[in-house]
């Protein structure tokens, strides 16, 4: 996973990491956004239709081992699970295709994103820090839509729906491209809590529920692709496609066990928004390259930091 060859992208990405740390505080060894999370392992099984869209290995093999991470918003490692600011939640999935060969999907529990470019997102964060968010939102309707979009607390990480905000491009064996966005839907059905019920929950209820749910069997999701039609905007994460667009079932995600050394492994792993695998390509969305650099820059910082366990943080 290399840094971008564009120096401006990398400079903006460094500043984004810094602004995120200013907002949530700097917590060495943790992500500047979606700091609190849980790592799991499982299996992806593709549908027959998936291979007609893409030559990617995980759509053409009978099954693929996966690594996944559920997460909560903000850069605070101990944000309570029932804090409204912990929404939207995140789900990242790594498809392990071989030794040091993988491709990732990164989704959030909202299809909204506040800005089209990394520079705009930096301006948004700077406005928040400076106490000028209202002025920024007044001149940026997409950011206002993101802020106003409902972001309810789920009853379980396993009963939340997740969305890929950036468009990607499938390429099949005939070289035919199709633009799409990922969706991940829970097979148990989506279930959210109202504000009153969320407040009644414990500060770690989502994380505490995971081993109990896994004891009853895998946590399963359906991986979908929302297919763009001609004329749909594919280079702007703030523009949504009509819900009438075709949804293709790509396969089943089964999460089967938790990582025993969660702090160590989530410190080490760096998910990559760029597919970097034959059969799936990034669109021209400028956010993708910025996101990749942000993840890598913050990931290198995280790996270089001394180890700090979640239990140690709770005690301080």
mmCIF file of C-alpha atoms in Angstrom:
data_model
loop_
_atom_site.group_PDB
_atom_site.id
_atom_site.type_symbol
_atom_site.label_atom_id
_atom_site.label_comp_id
_atom_site.label_asym_id
_atom_site.label_seq_id
_atom_site.Cartn_x
_atom_site.Cartn_y
_atom_site.Cartn_z
ATOM 1 C CA UNK A 1 0.000 0.000 0.000
ATOM 2 C CA UNK A 2 2.012 2.999 -1.204
ATOM 3 C CA UNK A 3 1.468 6.654 -0.456
ATOM 4 C CA UNK A 4 -0.009 8.706 -3.266
ATOM 5 C CA UNK A 5 2.466 9.995 -5.849
ATOM 6 C CA UNK A 6 0.644 13.340 -5.634
ATOM 7 C CA UNK A 7 2.403 15.548 -3.066
ATOM 8 C CA UNK A 8 -0.682 17.738 -2.616
ATOM 9 C CA UNK A 9 -2.825 14.705 -1.788
ATOM 10 C CA UNK A 10 -0.314 13.646 0.854
ATOM 11 C CA UNK A 11 -0.088 17.143 2.338
ATOM 12 C CA UNK A 12 -3.869 17.400 2.589
ATOM 13 C CA UNK A 13 -3.963 13.914 4.122
ATOM 14 C CA UNK A 14 -1.392 14.840 6.792
ATOM 15 C CA UNK A 15 -3.415 17.917 7.693
ATOM 16 C CA UNK A 16 -6.601 15.849 7.850
ATOM 17 C CA UNK A 17 -4.972 13.472 10.330
ATOM 18 C CA UNK A 18 -3.846 16.451 12.415
ATOM 19 C CA UNK A 19 -7.299 18.083 12.418
ATOM 20 C CA UNK A 20 -9.009 14.822 13.361
ATOM 21 C CA UNK A 21 -6.575 14.489 16.275
ATOM 22 C CA UNK A 22 -7.308 18.064 17.303
ATOM 23 C CA UNK A 23 -11.046 17.315 17.416
ATOM 24 C CA UNK A 24 -10.901 14.038 19.363
ATOM 25 C CA UNK A 25 -7.553 14.426 21.096
ATOM 26 C CA UNK A 26 -4.366 12.635 20.159
ATOM 27 C CA UNK A 27 -4.361 9.024 21.315
ATOM 28 C CA UNK A 28 -1.083 7.330 20.275
ATOM 29 C CA UNK A 29 -1.631 3.842 18.932
ATOM 30 C CA UNK A 30 -5.215 4.513 17.843
ATOM 31 C CA UNK A 31 -6.939 5.738 14.698
ATOM 32 C CA UNK A 32 -7.785 9.456 14.491
ATOM 33 C CA UNK A 33 -11.288 8.395 13.397
ATOM 34 C CA UNK A 34 -13.151 5.198 14.288
ATOM 35 C CA UNK A 35 -10.635 4.565 17.076
ATOM 36 C CA UNK A 36 -12.736 2.095 19.037
ATOM 37 C CA UNK A 37 -13.350 -1.218 17.340
ATOM 38 C CA UNK A 38 -13.425 -5.004 17.380
ATOM 39 C CA UNK A 39 -11.596 -7.382 15.057
ATOM 40 C CA UNK A 40 -13.137 -10.617 13.762
ATOM 41 C CA UNK A 41 -12.375 -13.425 11.340
ATOM 42 C CA UNK A 42 -14.590 -15.353 8.988
ATOM 43 C CA UNK A 43 -15.326 -16.440 5.439
ATOM 44 C CA UNK A 44 -16.746 -14.907 2.277
ATOM 45 C CA UNK A 45 -18.702 -17.112 -0.131
ATOM 46 C CA UNK A 46 -19.541 -15.548 -3.513
ATOM 47 C CA UNK A 47 -22.648 -16.003 -5.624
ATOM 48 C CA UNK A 48 -22.503 -17.290 -9.197
ATOM 49 C CA UNK A 49 -23.504 -13.808 -10.381
ATOM 50 C CA UNK A 50 -20.469 -12.176 -8.787
ATOM 51 C CA UNK A 51 -18.050 -13.797 -11.227
ATOM 52 C CA UNK A 52 -20.017 -12.437 -14.174
ATOM 53 C CA UNK A 53 -19.226 -8.910 -12.977
ATOM 54 C CA UNK A 54 -15.580 -9.222 -11.973
ATOM 55 C CA UNK A 55 -12.476 -11.336 -12.389
ATOM 56 C CA UNK A 56 -11.436 -10.589 -8.782
ATOM 57 C CA UNK A 57 -10.221 -13.763 -7.079
ATOM 58 C CA UNK A 58 -12.641 -13.643 -4.147
ATOM 59 C CA UNK A 59 -15.581 -13.569 -6.570
ATOM 60 C CA UNK A 60 -14.223 -16.578 -8.468
ATOM 61 C CA UNK A 61 -12.990 -18.830 -5.653
ATOM 62 C CA UNK A 62 -15.416 -21.056 -3.729
ATOM 63 C CA UNK A 63 -14.629 -19.119 -0.553
ATOM 64 C CA UNK A 64 -12.091 -16.658 0.839
ATOM 65 C CA UNK A 65 -10.902 -16.086 4.415
ATOM 66 C CA UNK A 66 -11.645 -12.587 5.671
ATOM 67 C CA UNK A 67 -10.597 -10.223 8.435
ATOM 68 C CA UNK A 68 -13.153 -7.659 9.576
ATOM 69 C CA UNK A 69 -13.381 -4.727 11.962
ATOM 70 C CA UNK A 70 -16.482 -3.144 13.449
ATOM 71 C CA UNK A 71 -15.910 0.380 14.701
ATOM 72 C CA UNK A 72 -17.466 3.481 16.251
ATOM 73 C CA UNK A 73 -17.007 7.067 15.102
ATOM 74 C CA UNK A 74 -14.604 9.652 16.547
ATOM 75 C CA UNK A 75 -10.949 9.273 17.476
ATOM 76 C CA UNK A 76 -11.754 8.521 21.132
ATOM 77 C CA UNK A 77 -10.714 4.925 21.972
ATOM 78 C CA UNK A 78 -13.137 4.692 24.887
ATOM 79 C CA UNK A 79 -16.205 6.417 23.469
ATOM 80 C CA UNK A 80 -19.259 4.726 25.019
ATOM 81 C CA UNK A 81 -21.217 2.490 22.666
ATOM 82 C CA UNK A 82 -24.410 4.356 23.567
ATOM 83 C CA UNK A 83 -22.979 7.823 22.870
ATOM 84 C CA UNK A 84 -24.780 9.370 19.852
ATOM 85 C CA UNK A 85 -21.406 10.657 18.643
ATOM 86 C CA UNK A 86 -20.303 7.043 18.147
ATOM 87 C CA UNK A 87 -22.548 6.978 15.067
ATOM 88 C CA UNK A 88 -22.141 6.295 12.229
ATOM 89 C CA UNK A 89 -20.545 2.881 12.808
ATOM 90 C CA UNK A 90 -18.038 1.317 10.473
ATOM 91 C CA UNK A 91 -17.359 -2.088 8.968
ATOM 92 C CA UNK A 92 -14.123 -2.860 7.124
ATOM 93 C CA UNK A 93 -13.559 -6.224 5.463
ATOM 94 C CA UNK A 94 -10.258 -7.602 4.176
ATOM 95 C CA UNK A 95 -10.363 -10.467 1.680
ATOM 96 C CA UNK A 96 -7.175 -12.482 2.251
ATOM 97 C CA UNK A 97 -6.220 -13.736 -1.218
ATOM 98 C CA UNK A 98 -2.719 -15.050 -0.495
ATOM 99 C CA UNK A 99 0.529 -14.171 1.267
ATOM 100 C CA UNK A 100 0.531 -10.363 1.506
ATOM 101 C CA UNK A 101 -2.211 -10.225 -1.152
ATOM 102 C CA UNK A 102 -5.559 -8.767 -0.214
ATOM 103 C CA UNK A 103 -8.291 -6.309 -1.119
ATOM 104 C CA UNK A 104 -10.493 -4.354 1.259
ATOM 105 C CA UNK A 105 -13.976 -2.876 1.542
ATOM 106 C CA UNK A 106 -14.614 0.033 3.925
ATOM 107 C CA UNK A 107 -18.216 0.934 4.702
ATOM 108 C CA UNK A 108 -20.148 3.151 7.128
ATOM 109 C CA UNK A 109 -23.652 2.960 8.526
ATOM 110 C CA UNK A 110 -24.727 5.965 6.463
ATOM 111 C CA UNK A 111 -24.616 6.461 2.688
ATOM 112 C CA UNK A 112 -23.836 10.163 3.254
ATOM 113 C CA UNK A 113 -20.455 11.886 3.160
ATOM 114 C CA UNK A 114 -20.075 15.624 3.836
ATOM 115 C CA UNK A 115 -17.780 16.689 0.979
ATOM 116 C CA UNK A 116 -16.662 15.773 -2.529
ATOM 117 C CA UNK A 117 -12.920 16.342 -2.080
ATOM 118 C CA UNK A 118 -10.264 16.000 0.581
ATOM 119 C CA UNK A 119 -9.626 19.743 0.510
ATOM 120 C CA UNK A 120 -13.309 20.423 1.220
ATOM 121 C CA UNK A 121 -13.284 17.885 4.049
ATOM 122 C CA UNK A 122 -10.242 19.621 5.530
ATOM 123 C CA UNK A 123 -12.096 22.942 5.351
ATOM 124 C CA UNK A 124 -15.052 21.298 7.107
ATOM 125 C CA UNK A 125 -12.856 20.030 9.952
ATOM 126 C CA UNK A 126 -11.092 23.381 10.251
ATOM 127 C CA UNK A 127 -14.476 25.088 10.503
ATOM 128 C CA UNK A 128 -15.468 22.705 13.308
ATOM 129 C CA UNK A 129 -12.257 23.433 15.218
ATOM 130 C CA UNK A 130 -12.661 27.185 14.727
ATOM 131 C CA UNK A 131 -16.301 27.172 15.838
ATOM 132 C CA UNK A 132 -17.472 28.187 12.369
ATOM 133 C CA UNK A 133 -19.350 25.010 11.435
ATOM 134 C CA UNK A 134 -22.657 26.839 10.966
ATOM 135 C CA UNK A 135 -21.133 29.123 8.333
ATOM 136 C CA UNK A 136 -19.579 26.180 6.489
ATOM 137 C CA UNK A 137 -22.808 24.184 6.517
ATOM 138 C CA UNK A 138 -24.710 27.171 5.219
ATOM 139 C CA UNK A 139 -22.591 27.238 2.073
ATOM 140 C CA UNK A 140 -22.139 23.465 1.637
ATOM 141 C CA UNK A 141 -25.502 21.690 1.267
ATOM 142 C CA UNK A 142 -23.921 18.216 1.029
ATOM 143 C CA UNK A 143 -22.238 18.691 4.395
ATOM 144 C CA UNK A 144 -25.518 19.912 5.874
ATOM 145 C CA UNK A 145 -27.290 16.831 4.497
ATOM 146 C CA UNK A 146 -24.643 14.611 6.129
ATOM 147 C CA UNK A 147 -25.032 16.327 9.488
ATOM 148 C CA UNK A 148 -28.842 16.196 9.360
ATOM 149 C CA UNK A 149 -29.088 12.580 8.133
ATOM 150 C CA UNK A 150 -30.400 10.202 10.827
ATOM 151 C CA UNK A 151 -27.633 8.187 12.490
ATOM 152 C CA UNK A 152 -29.391 5.939 15.006
ATOM 153 C CA UNK A 153 -27.614 3.577 17.377
ATOM 154 C CA UNK A 154 -27.860 -0.081 16.303
ATOM 155 C CA UNK A 155 -28.957 -2.831 18.666
ATOM 156 C CA UNK A 156 -25.906 -4.802 17.525
ATOM 157 C CA UNK A 157 -22.976 -4.388 15.164
ATOM 158 C CA UNK A 158 -24.452 -7.481 13.516
ATOM 159 C CA UNK A 159 -27.820 -5.793 12.947
ATOM 160 C CA UNK A 160 -26.568 -2.677 11.185
ATOM 161 C CA UNK A 161 -26.518 -1.925 7.446
ATOM 162 C CA UNK A 162 -23.307 -0.487 6.001
ATOM 163 C CA UNK A 163 -22.646 1.530 2.838
ATOM 164 C CA UNK A 164 -19.667 2.175 0.610
ATOM 165 C CA UNK A 165 -19.753 5.898 -0.136
ATOM 166 C CA UNK A 166 -17.245 5.808 -3.017
ATOM 167 C CA UNK A 167 -18.064 4.339 -6.416
ATOM 168 C CA UNK A 168 -15.816 1.558 -7.715
ATOM 169 C CA UNK A 169 -15.615 -0.205 -11.073
ATOM 170 C CA UNK A 170 -15.990 -3.910 -11.787
ATOM 171 C CA UNK A 171 -14.238 -5.365 -14.837
ATOM 172 C CA UNK A 172 -15.287 -8.843 -15.995
ATOM 173 C CA UNK A 173 -13.549 -11.482 -18.130
ATOM 174 C CA UNK A 174 -14.737 -9.776 -21.326
ATOM 175 C CA UNK A 175 -13.300 -6.451 -20.145
ATOM 176 C CA UNK A 176 -16.770 -4.987 -19.626
ATOM 177 C CA UNK A 177 -16.839 -2.307 -16.889
ATOM 178 C CA UNK A 178 -19.659 -1.584 -14.459
ATOM 179 C CA UNK A 179 -19.610 1.172 -11.865
ATOM 180 C CA UNK A 180 -21.097 0.311 -8.478
ATOM 181 C CA UNK A 181 -21.210 1.049 -4.766
ATOM 182 C CA UNK A 182 -21.041 -1.596 -2.048
ATOM 183 C CA UNK A 183 -23.793 -2.261 0.456
ATOM 184 C CA UNK A 184 -23.621 -4.730 3.321
ATOM 185 C CA UNK A 185 -26.917 -5.788 4.874
ATOM 186 C CA UNK A 186 -27.369 -7.929 8.025
ATOM 187 C CA UNK A 187 -29.048 -11.266 7.468
ATOM 188 C CA UNK A 188 -30.644 -10.967 10.915
ATOM 189 C CA UNK A 189 -32.286 -7.731 9.773
ATOM 190 C CA UNK A 190 -31.389 -4.146 10.602
ATOM 191 C CA UNK A 191 -32.500 -3.006 14.039
ATOM 192 C CA UNK A 192 -31.908 0.414 15.589
ATOM 193 C CA UNK A 193 -32.592 1.790 19.060
ATOM 194 C CA UNK A 194 -34.424 4.998 19.834
ATOM 195 C CA UNK A 195 -32.640 7.592 21.976
ATOM 196 C CA UNK A 196 -34.257 6.446 25.207
ATOM 197 C CA UNK A 197 -33.370 2.783 24.738
ATOM 198 C CA UNK A 198 -29.841 3.648 23.661
ATOM 199 C CA UNK A 199 -29.283 5.687 26.844
ATOM 200 C CA UNK A 200 -30.414 2.708 28.928
ATOM 201 C CA UNK A 201 -27.710 0.494 27.423
ATOM 202 C CA UNK A 202 -24.284 -0.048 28.959
ATOM 203 C CA UNK A 203 -21.214 1.810 27.738
ATOM 204 C CA UNK A 204 -19.851 -1.363 26.074
ATOM 205 C CA UNK A 205 -23.092 -3.060 25.096
ATOM 206 C CA UNK A 206 -22.223 -3.462 21.407
ATOM 207 C CA UNK A 207 -18.830 -4.995 22.149
ATOM 208 C CA UNK A 208 -20.161 -7.113 25.011
ATOM 209 C CA UNK A 209 -22.878 -8.505 22.753
ATOM 210 C CA UNK A 210 -20.506 -9.801 20.083
ATOM 211 C CA UNK A 211 -19.233 -12.952 21.878
ATOM 212 C CA UNK A 212 -22.775 -13.808 22.952
ATOM 213 C CA UNK A 213 -24.027 -13.504 19.374
ATOM 214 C CA UNK A 214 -21.095 -15.523 18.019
ATOM 215 C CA UNK A 215 -21.772 -18.293 20.540
ATOM 216 C CA UNK A 216 -25.061 -18.846 18.705
ATOM 217 C CA UNK A 217 -23.418 -18.992 15.261
ATOM 218 C CA UNK A 218 -21.737 -16.774 12.674
ATOM 219 C CA UNK A 219 -22.746 -13.150 12.257
ATOM 220 C CA UNK A 220 -23.817 -13.097 8.626
ATOM 221 C CA UNK A 221 -24.233 -10.315 6.095
ATOM 222 C CA UNK A 222 -25.105 -10.125 2.417
ATOM 223 C CA UNK A 223 -22.631 -8.211 0.264
ATOM 224 C CA UNK A 224 -24.432 -6.233 -2.426
ATOM 225 C CA UNK A 225 -23.452 -4.001 -5.323
ATOM 226 C CA UNK A 226 -25.679 -1.097 -6.303
ATOM 227 C CA UNK A 227 -25.125 -0.852 -10.078
ATOM 228 C CA UNK A 228 -24.872 2.576 -11.678
ATOM 229 C CA UNK A 229 -26.689 3.365 -14.893
ATOM 230 C CA UNK A 230 -25.483 5.523 -17.747
ATOM 231 C CA UNK A 231 -25.401 9.153 -16.668
ATOM 232 C CA UNK A 232 -25.068 8.418 -12.939
ATOM 233 C CA UNK A 233 -22.355 10.443 -11.218
ATOM 234 C CA UNK A 234 -19.482 8.169 -10.220
ATOM 235 C CA UNK A 235 -16.847 10.668 -9.076
ATOM 236 C CA UNK A 236 -18.720 12.392 -6.257
ATOM 237 C CA UNK A 237 -19.459 10.644 -2.945
ATOM 238 C CA UNK A 238 -22.072 13.262 -2.028
ATOM 239 C CA UNK A 239 -24.318 12.374 -4.989
ATOM 240 C CA UNK A 240 -26.614 9.409 -4.353
ATOM 241 C CA UNK A 241 -28.046 7.163 -7.042
ATOM 242 C CA UNK A 242 -31.786 6.432 -7.137
ATOM 243 C CA UNK A 243 -32.942 3.548 -4.969
ATOM 244 C CA UNK A 244 -34.409 2.027 -8.122
ATOM 245 C CA UNK A 245 -30.902 1.057 -9.253
ATOM 246 C CA UNK A 246 -30.240 -2.678 -9.490
ATOM 247 C CA UNK A 247 -28.814 -4.404 -6.417
ATOM 248 C CA UNK A 248 -26.721 -7.482 -7.192
ATOM 249 C CA UNK A 249 -26.081 -10.109 -4.523
ATOM 250 C CA UNK A 250 -22.308 -10.712 -4.515
ATOM 251 C CA UNK A 251 -22.167 -13.242 -1.704
ATOM 252 C CA UNK A 252 -22.313 -13.984 2.010
ATOM 253 C CA UNK A 253 -20.015 -12.635 4.704
ATOM 254 C CA UNK A 254 -19.847 -14.949 7.729
ATOM 255 C CA UNK A 255 -18.000 -13.604 10.767
ATOM 256 C CA UNK A 256 -17.123 -16.553 12.950
ATOM 257 C CA UNK A 257 -14.749 -15.566 15.757
ATOM 258 C CA UNK A 258 -13.261 -12.595 17.555
ATOM 259 C CA UNK A 259 -9.568 -11.717 17.535
ATOM 260 C CA UNK A 260 -8.178 -12.648 20.956
ATOM 261 C CA UNK A 261 -5.544 -9.901 20.926
ATOM 262 C CA UNK A 262 -7.784 -7.112 19.704
ATOM 263 C CA UNK A 263 -5.639 -4.137 20.701
ATOM 264 C CA UNK A 264 -2.507 -5.496 19.030
ATOM 265 C CA UNK A 265 -4.173 -6.508 15.783
ATOM 266 C CA UNK A 266 -6.283 -3.413 15.246
ATOM 267 C CA UNK A 267 -3.180 -1.299 15.893
ATOM 268 C CA UNK A 268 -1.290 -3.223 13.202
ATOM 269 C CA UNK A 269 -3.822 -3.554 10.392
ATOM 270 C CA UNK A 270 -4.158 -0.722 7.866
ATOM 271 C CA UNK A 271 -7.219 -1.046 5.652
ATOM 272 C CA UNK A 272 -6.959 0.301 2.115
ATOM 273 C CA UNK A 273 -9.802 2.131 0.302
ATOM 274 C CA UNK A 274 -8.127 1.420 -3.072
ATOM 275 C CA UNK A 275 -9.047 -2.102 -4.308
ATOM 276 C CA UNK A 276 -5.598 -2.950 -5.795
ATOM 277 C CA UNK A 277 -6.817 -6.219 -7.286
ATOM 278 C CA UNK A 278 -7.539 -7.307 -10.824
ATOM 279 C CA UNK A 279 -11.236 -7.059 -11.615
ATOM 280 C CA UNK A 280 -12.019 -4.112 -9.314
ATOM 281 C CA UNK A 281 -10.770 -0.581 -9.948
ATOM 282 C CA UNK A 282 -11.316 2.747 -8.219
ATOM 283 C CA UNK A 283 -13.520 5.313 -9.898
ATOM 284 C CA UNK A 284 -12.332 8.865 -10.526
ATOM 285 C CA UNK A 285 -13.723 9.927 -7.128
ATOM 286 C CA UNK A 286 -10.949 12.159 -5.709
ATOM 287 C CA UNK A 287 -11.749 11.135 -2.146
ATOM 288 C CA UNK A 288 -10.459 7.596 -2.656
ATOM 289 C CA UNK A 289 -6.814 8.571 -3.026
ATOM 290 C CA UNK A 290 -7.010 10.981 -0.101
ATOM 291 C CA UNK A 291 -8.649 8.384 2.127
ATOM 292 C CA UNK A 292 -5.931 5.871 1.264
ATOM 293 C CA UNK A 293 -3.184 8.338 2.203
ATOM 294 C CA UNK A 294 -4.960 9.291 5.430
ATOM 295 C CA UNK A 295 -5.225 5.628 6.390
ATOM 296 C CA UNK A 296 -1.570 4.946 5.601
ATOM 297 C CA UNK A 297 -0.182 8.071 7.298
ATOM 298 C CA UNK A 298 -2.220 7.497 10.454
ATOM 299 C CA UNK A 299 -1.471 3.754 10.293
ATOM 300 C CA UNK A 300 2.264 4.353 10.283
ATOM 301 C CA UNK A 301 1.896 6.693 13.279
ATOM 302 C CA UNK A 302 -0.214 4.085 15.054
ATOM 303 C CA UNK A 303 2.280 1.272 14.491
ATOM 304 C CA UNK A 304 5.170 3.412 15.744
ATOM 305 C CA UNK A 305 3.415 4.269 19.019
ATOM 306 C CA UNK A 306 3.981 2.313 22.258
ATOM 307 C CA UNK A 307 1.428 -0.388 22.975
ATOM 308 C CA UNK A 308 -1.490 0.757 25.159
ATOM 309 C CA UNK A 309 -4.295 -1.648 26.011
ATOM 310 C CA UNK A 310 -7.940 -0.689 26.233
ATOM 311 C CA UNK A 311 -7.956 -1.851 29.869
ATOM 312 C CA UNK A 312 -5.075 0.515 30.660
ATOM 313 C CA UNK A 313 -7.000 3.412 29.145
ATOM 314 C CA UNK A 314 -10.048 2.592 31.229
ATOM 315 C CA UNK A 315 -7.945 2.805 34.359
ATOM 316 C CA UNK A 316 -6.586 6.295 33.630
#
